[in-house]
CSV table of C-alpha atoms and ligand atoms in Angstrom, one decimal:
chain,number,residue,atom,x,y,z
A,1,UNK,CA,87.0,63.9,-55.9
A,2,UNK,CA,83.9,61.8,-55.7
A,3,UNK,CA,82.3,60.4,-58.5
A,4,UNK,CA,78.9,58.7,-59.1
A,5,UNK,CA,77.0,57.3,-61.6
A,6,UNK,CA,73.2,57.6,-61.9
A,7,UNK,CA,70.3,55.5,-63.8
A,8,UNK,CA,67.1,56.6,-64.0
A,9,UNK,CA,64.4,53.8,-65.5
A,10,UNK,CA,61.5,55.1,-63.9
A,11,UNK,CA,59.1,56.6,-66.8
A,12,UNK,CA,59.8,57.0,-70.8
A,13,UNK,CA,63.4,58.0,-70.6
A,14,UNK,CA,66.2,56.0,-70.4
A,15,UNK,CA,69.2,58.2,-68.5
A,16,UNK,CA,72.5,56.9,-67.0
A,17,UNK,CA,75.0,59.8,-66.1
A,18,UNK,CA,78.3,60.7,-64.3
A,19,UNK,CA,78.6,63.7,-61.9
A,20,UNK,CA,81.7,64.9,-59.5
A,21,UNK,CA,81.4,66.9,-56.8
A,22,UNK,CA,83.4,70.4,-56.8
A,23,UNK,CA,85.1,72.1,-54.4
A,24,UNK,CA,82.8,74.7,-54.1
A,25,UNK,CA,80.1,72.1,-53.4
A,26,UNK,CA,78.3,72.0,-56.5
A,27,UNK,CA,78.5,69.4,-59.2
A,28,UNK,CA,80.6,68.8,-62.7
A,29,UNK,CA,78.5,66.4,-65.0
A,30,UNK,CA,80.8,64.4,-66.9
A,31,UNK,CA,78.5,62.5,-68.9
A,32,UNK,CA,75.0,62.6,-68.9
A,33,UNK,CA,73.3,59.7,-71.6
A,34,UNK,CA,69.5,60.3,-72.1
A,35,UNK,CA,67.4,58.1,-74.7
A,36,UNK,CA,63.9,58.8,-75.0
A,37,UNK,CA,60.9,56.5,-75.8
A,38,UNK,CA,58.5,59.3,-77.1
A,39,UNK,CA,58.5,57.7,-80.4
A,40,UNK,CA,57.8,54.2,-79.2
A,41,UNK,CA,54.6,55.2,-77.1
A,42,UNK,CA,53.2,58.3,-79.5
A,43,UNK,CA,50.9,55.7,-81.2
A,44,UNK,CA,49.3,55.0,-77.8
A,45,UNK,CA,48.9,59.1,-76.9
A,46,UNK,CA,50.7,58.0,-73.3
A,47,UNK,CA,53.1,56.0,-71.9
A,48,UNK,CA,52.8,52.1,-71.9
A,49,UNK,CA,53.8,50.4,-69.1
A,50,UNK,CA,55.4,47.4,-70.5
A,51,UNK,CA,56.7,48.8,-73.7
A,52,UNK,CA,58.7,51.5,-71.0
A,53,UNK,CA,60.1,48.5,-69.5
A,54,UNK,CA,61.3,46.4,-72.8
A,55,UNK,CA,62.7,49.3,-74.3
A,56,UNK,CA,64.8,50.1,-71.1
A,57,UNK,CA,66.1,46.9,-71.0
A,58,UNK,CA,67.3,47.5,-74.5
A,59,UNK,CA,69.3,50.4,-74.2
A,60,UNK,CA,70.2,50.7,-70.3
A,61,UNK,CA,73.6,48.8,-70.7
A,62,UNK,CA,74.3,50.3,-73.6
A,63,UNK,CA,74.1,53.9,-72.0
A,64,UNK,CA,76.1,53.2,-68.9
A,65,UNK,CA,79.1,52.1,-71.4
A,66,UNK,CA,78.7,55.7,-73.3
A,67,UNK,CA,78.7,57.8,-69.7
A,68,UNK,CA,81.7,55.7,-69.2
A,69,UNK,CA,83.5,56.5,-72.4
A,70,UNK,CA,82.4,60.3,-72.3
A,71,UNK,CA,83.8,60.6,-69.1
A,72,UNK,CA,86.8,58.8,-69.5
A,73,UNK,CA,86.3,56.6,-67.0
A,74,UNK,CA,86.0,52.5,-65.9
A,75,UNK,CA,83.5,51.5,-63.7
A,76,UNK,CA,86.4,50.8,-61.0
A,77,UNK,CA,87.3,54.6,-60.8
A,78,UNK,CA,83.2,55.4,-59.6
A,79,UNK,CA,83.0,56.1,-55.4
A,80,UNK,CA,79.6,54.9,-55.8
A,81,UNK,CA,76.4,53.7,-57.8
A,82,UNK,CA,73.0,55.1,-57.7
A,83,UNK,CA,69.3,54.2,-59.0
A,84,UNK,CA,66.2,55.4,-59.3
A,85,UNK,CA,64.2,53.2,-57.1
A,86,UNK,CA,60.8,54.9,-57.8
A,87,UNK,CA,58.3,56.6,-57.9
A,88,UNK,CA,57.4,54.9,-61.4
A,89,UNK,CA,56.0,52.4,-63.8
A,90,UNK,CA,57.6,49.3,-61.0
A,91,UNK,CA,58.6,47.2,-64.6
A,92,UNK,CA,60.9,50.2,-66.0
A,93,UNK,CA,61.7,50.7,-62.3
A,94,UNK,CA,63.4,47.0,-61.6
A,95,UNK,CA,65.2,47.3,-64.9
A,96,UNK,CA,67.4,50.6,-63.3
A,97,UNK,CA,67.4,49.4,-59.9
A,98,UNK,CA,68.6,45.9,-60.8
A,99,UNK,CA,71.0,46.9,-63.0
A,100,UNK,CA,72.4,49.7,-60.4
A,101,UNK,CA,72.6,46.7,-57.5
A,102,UNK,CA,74.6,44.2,-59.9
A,103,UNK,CA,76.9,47.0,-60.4
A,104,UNK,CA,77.6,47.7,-57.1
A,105,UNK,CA,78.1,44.1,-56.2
A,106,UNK,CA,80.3,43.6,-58.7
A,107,UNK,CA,82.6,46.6,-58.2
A,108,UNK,CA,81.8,46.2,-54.2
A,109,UNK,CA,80.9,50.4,-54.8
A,110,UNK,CA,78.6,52.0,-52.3
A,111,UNK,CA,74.8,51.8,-53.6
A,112,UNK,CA,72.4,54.4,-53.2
A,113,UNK,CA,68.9,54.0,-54.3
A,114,UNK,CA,67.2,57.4,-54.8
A,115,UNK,CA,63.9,58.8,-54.9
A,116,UNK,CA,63.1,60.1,-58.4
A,117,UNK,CA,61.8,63.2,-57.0
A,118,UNK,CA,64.9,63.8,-54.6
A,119,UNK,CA,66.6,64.0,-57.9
A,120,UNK,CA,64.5,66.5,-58.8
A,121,UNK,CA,64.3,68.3,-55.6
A,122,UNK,CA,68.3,68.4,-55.7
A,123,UNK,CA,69.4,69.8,-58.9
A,124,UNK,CA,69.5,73.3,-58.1
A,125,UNK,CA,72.2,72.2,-55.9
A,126,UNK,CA,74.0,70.9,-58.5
A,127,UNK,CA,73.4,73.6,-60.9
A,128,UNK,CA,73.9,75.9,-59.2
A,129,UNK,CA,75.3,75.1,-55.6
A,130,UNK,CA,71.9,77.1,-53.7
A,131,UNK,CA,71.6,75.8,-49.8
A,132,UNK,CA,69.2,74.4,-48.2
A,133,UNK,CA,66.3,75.6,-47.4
A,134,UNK,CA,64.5,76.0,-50.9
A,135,UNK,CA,61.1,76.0,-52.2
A,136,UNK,CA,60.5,73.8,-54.8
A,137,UNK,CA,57.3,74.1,-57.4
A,138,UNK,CA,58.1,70.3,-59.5
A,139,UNK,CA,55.4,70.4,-62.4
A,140,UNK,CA,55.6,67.3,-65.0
A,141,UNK,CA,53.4,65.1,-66.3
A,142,UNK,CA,53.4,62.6,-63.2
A,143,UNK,CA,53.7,65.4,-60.2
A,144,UNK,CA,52.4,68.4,-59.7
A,145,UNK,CA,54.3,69.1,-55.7
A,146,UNK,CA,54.9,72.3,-53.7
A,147,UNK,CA,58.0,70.9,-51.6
A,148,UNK,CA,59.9,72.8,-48.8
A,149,UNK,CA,63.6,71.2,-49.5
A,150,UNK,CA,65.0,71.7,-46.1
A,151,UNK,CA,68.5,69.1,-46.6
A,152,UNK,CA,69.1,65.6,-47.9
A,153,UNK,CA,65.7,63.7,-47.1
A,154,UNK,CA,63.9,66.2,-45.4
A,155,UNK,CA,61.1,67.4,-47.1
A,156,UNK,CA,57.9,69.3,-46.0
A,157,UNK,CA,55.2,69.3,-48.8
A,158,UNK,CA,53.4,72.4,-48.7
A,159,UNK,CA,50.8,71.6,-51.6
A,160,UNK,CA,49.9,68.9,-54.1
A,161,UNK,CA,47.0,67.7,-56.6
A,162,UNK,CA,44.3,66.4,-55.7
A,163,UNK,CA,44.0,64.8,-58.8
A,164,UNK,CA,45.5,64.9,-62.3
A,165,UNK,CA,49.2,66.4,-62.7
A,166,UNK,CA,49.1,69.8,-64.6
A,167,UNK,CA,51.5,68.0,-67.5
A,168,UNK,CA,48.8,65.2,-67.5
A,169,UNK,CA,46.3,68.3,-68.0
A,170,UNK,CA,48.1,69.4,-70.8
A,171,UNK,CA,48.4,66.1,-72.7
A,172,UNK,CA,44.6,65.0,-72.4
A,173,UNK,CA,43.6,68.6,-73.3
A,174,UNK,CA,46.2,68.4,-75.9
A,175,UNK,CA,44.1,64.4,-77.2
A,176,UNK,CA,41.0,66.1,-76.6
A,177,UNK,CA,41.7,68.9,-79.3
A,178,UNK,CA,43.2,66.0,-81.2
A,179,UNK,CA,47.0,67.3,-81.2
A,180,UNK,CA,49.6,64.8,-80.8
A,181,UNK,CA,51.5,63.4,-77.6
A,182,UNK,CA,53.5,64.8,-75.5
A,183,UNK,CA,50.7,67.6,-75.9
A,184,UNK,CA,52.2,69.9,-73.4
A,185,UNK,CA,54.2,72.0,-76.1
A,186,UNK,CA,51.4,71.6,-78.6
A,187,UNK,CA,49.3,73.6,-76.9
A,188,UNK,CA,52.0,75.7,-76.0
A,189,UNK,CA,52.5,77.0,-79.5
A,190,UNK,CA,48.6,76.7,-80.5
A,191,UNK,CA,47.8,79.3,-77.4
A,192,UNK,CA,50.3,81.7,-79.0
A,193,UNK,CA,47.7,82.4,-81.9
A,194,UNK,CA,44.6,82.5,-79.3
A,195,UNK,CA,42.9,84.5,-77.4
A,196,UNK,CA,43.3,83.7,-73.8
A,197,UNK,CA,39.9,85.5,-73.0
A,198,UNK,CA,37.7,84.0,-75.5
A,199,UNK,CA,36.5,80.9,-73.5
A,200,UNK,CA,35.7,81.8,-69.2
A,201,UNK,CA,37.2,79.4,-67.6
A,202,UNK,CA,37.6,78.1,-64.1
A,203,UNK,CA,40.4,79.1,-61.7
A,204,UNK,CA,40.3,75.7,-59.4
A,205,UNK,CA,41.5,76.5,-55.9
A,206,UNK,CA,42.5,79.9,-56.1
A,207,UNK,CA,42.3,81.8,-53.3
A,208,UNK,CA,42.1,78.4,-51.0
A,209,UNK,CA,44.5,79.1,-47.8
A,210,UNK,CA,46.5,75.9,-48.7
A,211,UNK,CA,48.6,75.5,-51.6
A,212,UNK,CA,46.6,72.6,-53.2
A,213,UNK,CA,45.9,71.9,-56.7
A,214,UNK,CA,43.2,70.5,-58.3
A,215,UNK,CA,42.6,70.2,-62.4
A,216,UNK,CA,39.5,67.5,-63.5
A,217,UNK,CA,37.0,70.4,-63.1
A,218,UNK,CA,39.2,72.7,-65.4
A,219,UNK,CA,39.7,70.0,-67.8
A,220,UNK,CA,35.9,69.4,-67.9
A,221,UNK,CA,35.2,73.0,-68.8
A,222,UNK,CA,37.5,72.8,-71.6
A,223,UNK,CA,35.4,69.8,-72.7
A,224,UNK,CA,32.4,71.7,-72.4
A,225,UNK,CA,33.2,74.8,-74.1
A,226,UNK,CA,34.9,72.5,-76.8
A,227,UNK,CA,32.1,70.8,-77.4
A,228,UNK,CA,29.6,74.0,-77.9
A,229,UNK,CA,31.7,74.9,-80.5
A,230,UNK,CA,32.7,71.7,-82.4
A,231,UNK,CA,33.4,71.4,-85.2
A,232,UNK,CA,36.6,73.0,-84.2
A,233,UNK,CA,38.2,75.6,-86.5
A,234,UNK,CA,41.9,76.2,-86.4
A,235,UNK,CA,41.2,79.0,-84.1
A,236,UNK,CA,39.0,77.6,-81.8
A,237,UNK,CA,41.7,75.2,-81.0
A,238,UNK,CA,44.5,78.0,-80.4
A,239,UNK,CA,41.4,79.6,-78.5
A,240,UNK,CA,40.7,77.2,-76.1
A,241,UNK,CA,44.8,76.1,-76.0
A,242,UNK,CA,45.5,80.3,-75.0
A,243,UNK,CA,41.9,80.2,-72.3
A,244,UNK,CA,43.4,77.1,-70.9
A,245,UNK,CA,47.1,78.0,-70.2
A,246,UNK,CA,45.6,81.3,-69.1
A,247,UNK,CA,43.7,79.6,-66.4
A,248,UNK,CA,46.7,77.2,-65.4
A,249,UNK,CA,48.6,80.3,-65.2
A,250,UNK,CA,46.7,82.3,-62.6
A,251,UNK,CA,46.3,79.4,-60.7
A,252,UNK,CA,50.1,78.2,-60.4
A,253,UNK,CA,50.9,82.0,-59.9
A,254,UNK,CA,47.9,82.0,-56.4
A,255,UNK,CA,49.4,78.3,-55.2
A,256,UNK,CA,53.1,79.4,-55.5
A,257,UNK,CA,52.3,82.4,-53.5
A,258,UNK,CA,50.6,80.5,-51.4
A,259,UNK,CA,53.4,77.7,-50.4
A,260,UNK,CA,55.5,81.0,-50.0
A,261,UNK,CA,53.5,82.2,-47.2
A,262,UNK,CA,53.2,78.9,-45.8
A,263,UNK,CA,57.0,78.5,-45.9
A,264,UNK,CA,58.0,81.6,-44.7
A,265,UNK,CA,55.8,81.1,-41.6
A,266,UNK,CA,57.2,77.6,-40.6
A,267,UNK,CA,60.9,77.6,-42.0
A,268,UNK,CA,61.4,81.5,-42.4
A,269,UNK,CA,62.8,82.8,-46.1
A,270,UNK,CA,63.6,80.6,-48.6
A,271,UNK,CA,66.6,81.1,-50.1
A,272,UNK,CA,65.0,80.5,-53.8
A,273,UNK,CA,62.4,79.3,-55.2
A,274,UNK,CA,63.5,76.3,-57.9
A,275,UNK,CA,61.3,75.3,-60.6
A,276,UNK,CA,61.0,71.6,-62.1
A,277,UNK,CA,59.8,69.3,-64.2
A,278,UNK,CA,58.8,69.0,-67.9
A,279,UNK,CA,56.2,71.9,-67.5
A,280,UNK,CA,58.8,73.9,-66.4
A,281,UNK,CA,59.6,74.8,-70.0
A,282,UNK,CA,56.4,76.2,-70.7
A,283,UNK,CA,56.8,79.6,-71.2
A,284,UNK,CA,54.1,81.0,-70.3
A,285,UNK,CA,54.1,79.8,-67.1
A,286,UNK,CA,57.7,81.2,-66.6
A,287,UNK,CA,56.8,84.5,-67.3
A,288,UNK,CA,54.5,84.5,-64.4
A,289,UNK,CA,56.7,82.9,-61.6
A,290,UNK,CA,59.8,85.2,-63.2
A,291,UNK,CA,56.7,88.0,-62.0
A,292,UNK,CA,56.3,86.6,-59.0
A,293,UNK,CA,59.8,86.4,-57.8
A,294,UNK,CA,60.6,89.2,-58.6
A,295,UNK,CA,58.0,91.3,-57.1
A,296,UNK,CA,58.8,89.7,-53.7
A,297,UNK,CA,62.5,89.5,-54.0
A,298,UNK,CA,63.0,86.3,-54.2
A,299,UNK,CA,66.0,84.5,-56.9
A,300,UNK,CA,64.7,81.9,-59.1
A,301,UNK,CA,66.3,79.1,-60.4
A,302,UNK,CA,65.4,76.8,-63.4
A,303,UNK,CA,67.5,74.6,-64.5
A,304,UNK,CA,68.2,73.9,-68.4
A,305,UNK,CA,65.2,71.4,-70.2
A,306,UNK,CA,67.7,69.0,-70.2
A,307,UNK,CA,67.7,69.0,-66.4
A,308,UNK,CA,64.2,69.5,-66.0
A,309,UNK,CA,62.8,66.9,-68.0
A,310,UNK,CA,64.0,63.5,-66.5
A,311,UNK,CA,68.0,62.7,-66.8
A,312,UNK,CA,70.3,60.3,-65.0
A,313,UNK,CA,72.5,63.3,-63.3
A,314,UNK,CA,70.1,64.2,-61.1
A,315,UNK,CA,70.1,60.7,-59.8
A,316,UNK,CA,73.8,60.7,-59.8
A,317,UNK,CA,73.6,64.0,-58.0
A,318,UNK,CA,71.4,62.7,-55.4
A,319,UNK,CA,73.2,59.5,-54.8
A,320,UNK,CA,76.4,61.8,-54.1
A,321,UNK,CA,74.6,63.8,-52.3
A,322,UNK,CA,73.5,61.1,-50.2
A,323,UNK,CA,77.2,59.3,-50.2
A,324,UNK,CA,78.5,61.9,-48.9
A,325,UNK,CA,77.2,61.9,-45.7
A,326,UNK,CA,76.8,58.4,-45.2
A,327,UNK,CA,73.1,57.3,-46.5
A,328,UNK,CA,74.1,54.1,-48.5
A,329,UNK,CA,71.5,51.8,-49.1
A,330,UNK,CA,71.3,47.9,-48.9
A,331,UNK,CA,71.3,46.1,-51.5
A,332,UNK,CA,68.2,44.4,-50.9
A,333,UNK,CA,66.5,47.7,-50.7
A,334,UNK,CA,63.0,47.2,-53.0
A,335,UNK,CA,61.4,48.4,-55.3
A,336,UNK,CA,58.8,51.6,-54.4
A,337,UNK,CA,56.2,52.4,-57.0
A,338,UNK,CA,54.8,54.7,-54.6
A,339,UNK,CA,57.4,56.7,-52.5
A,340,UNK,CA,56.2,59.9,-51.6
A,341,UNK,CA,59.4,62.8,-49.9
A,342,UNK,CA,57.2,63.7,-47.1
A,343,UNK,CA,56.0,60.4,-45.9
A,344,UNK,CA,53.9,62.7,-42.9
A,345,UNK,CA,52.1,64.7,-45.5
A,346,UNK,CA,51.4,61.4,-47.6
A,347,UNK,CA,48.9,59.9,-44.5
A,348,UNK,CA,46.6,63.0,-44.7
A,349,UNK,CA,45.7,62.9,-48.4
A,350,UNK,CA,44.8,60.3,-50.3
A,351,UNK,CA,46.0,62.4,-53.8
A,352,UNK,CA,48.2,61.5,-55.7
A,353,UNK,CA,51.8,62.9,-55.5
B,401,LIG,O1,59.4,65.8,-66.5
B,401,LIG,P1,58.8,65.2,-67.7
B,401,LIG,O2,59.7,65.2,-68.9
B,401,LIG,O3,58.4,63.7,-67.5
B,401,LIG,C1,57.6,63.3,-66.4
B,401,LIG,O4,56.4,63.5,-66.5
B,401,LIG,O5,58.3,62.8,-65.4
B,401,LIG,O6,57.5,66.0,-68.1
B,401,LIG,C2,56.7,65.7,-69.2
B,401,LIG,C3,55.4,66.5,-69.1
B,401,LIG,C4,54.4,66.1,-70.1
B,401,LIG,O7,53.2,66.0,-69.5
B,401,LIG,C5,54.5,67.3,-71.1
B,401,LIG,O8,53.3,67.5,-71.8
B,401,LIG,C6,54.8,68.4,-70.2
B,401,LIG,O9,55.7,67.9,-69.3
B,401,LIG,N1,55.4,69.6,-70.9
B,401,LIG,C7,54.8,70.8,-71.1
B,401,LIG,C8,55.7,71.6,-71.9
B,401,LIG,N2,56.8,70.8,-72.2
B,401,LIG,C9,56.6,69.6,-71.6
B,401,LIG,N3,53.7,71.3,-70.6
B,401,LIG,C10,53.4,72.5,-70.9
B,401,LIG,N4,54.1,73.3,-71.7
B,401,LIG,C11,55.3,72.9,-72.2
B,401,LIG,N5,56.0,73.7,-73.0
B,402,LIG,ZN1,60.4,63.3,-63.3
């Protein structure tokens, strides 16, 4: 049985995890150690760069002992060690990567550094053992990515924003109405007391023939109409919170479909279509790819918040992944603040992932 362990440094979570691989070709997590920094960066509304990285110093050792213990294990019985080795913050990045690489040396394991967003891409796998190829809709507050997931590295990106991430969206419309950070499930549960017709708002790049997105001129409206109406009233907030999602809906609901078409042309049916990310527990937004899915047949997977939201067993996961088939990395292997799956896609748009 092959065992890895997994960090993950590469935002505002701290993660280090143990997962096996199963017969059946899905994955057992032993251990999987999360700490969070919310509360250290809330004052700030956001994520602060070098706050991230002193607080994963802190605690990174710390969690790799209490995978260990969880699972029973010493660092001599792992087949190999993996790390996050971006995209990220690059500070909160060295701090997992570094730590990963000393390990390996040490125990003279196999390293594997992963792309953060392989991990992602991956844990439907080990959830719930689906085969290649997949579509993948990964929604947090750093990407917003349509991704064919073809096999181990081999990614097509179907669609992508052309400028702010939709759980970016949803924290600086979540600031603007002056509700607190992360805003994403703030104005969640406001928009359950609005009226999602109230304010007419913009459906950016619906009906477009690609599967892009694109949220500043949303986020403007919301300004605009918030600003007619200030001061705002406990309703107006839920209002515009319930217009907004509404909006963000429709418009994940047209791209998905979209990518779908797209993928079935190049790569014929996918075998699923996997949701991740932090956004991915929006409800809302469930509801309509649950719609979706069904209508055209199509199983969907989302895995628990837990494994949505960043974790270290999805890096573990896609370092065994990767160990399996022999893709170990060097252990000079750098740093990548950037590091987009499909590297073809990346030279055509100057977006961000
Ligand atoms: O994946 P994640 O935990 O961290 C990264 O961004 O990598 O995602 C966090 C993002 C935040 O922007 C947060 O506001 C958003 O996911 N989010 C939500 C909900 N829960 C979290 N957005 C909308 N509705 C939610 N219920
Ligand atoms: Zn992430």
């Amino acid at each position: 049985m092959m065992r890895v362990l997994g960090l993950e440094t590469t935002c505002d979570e701290t993660a280090a995890a143990i997962v096996s691989l199963n017969a059946n070709g899905s994955g057992d997590i032993l251990a999987n150690e999360v700490m969070s920094q919310i509360a250290e960066h809330a004052a700030y509304g956001g994520v602060v760069p070098e706050i991230a990285a002193r607080a994963h110093v802190d605690v990174l050792d710390r969690l790799i002992r209490r995978a260990l213990d969880k699972a029973g294990m010493r660092l001599k019985d792992l087949d190999g060690i993996a790390a996050a080795a971006g995209p990220g913050l690059v500070g909160g990045v060295i701090v997992g990567l570094t730590t990963g690489k000393a390990l390996a040396l040490a125990t003279r394991k196999p390293f594997m550094a992963v792309n953060h967003l392989e991990g992602h891409a991956l844990t439907a796998r080990l959830t719930d053992g689906i085969a290649f190829p997949y579509l993948l809709l990964l929604v947090s507050g750093g990407h917003t990515q349509l991704l064919a997931v073809k096999g181990v590295g081999d990614y097509v990106r179907l669609g992508t924003t052309l400028d702010d991430a939709i759980g970016e969206a949803f924290d600086k419309i979540a600031k603007m109405l002056g509700l607190p950070y992360p805003g994403g499930p703030m104005v969640e549960k406001a928009a359950l007391n609005g009226n999602p017709e109230r304010f007419a708002l913009p459906r950016p790049m619906m009906g477009r023939p690609n599967a892009d997105f694109s949220l500043s001129g949303l986020k403007t409206a919301v300004r605009i109409e918030a600003e007619k109406v200030a001061p705002l009233s406990q309703q107006d907030i839920a209002d515009l919170c319930a217009s907004f999602q509404a909006a963000i809906v429709d418009v994940i609901a047209d791209r998905v479909r979209m990518a779908l078409r797209s993928f079935t042309e190049r790569l014929g049916r996918p075998n699923a279509l996997v949701m991740a990310g932090g956004v991915a527990a929006n409800g809302a937004i469930r509801r309509a790819i649950s719609r979706l899915t069904n209508e055209v047949g199509l199983p969907l997977v989302v895995p628990t918040p837990e494994l949505c939201t960043d974790n270290g067993a999805m890096i573990a996961w896609a370092g065994l992944e990767r160990l399996r088939i022999g893709l170990m990395d060097d252990l000079t292997f750098a740093p990548r603040p950037r590091w987009p799956l499909d590297m073809t896609a990346e030279r055509s748009l100057n977006g961000k992932a």
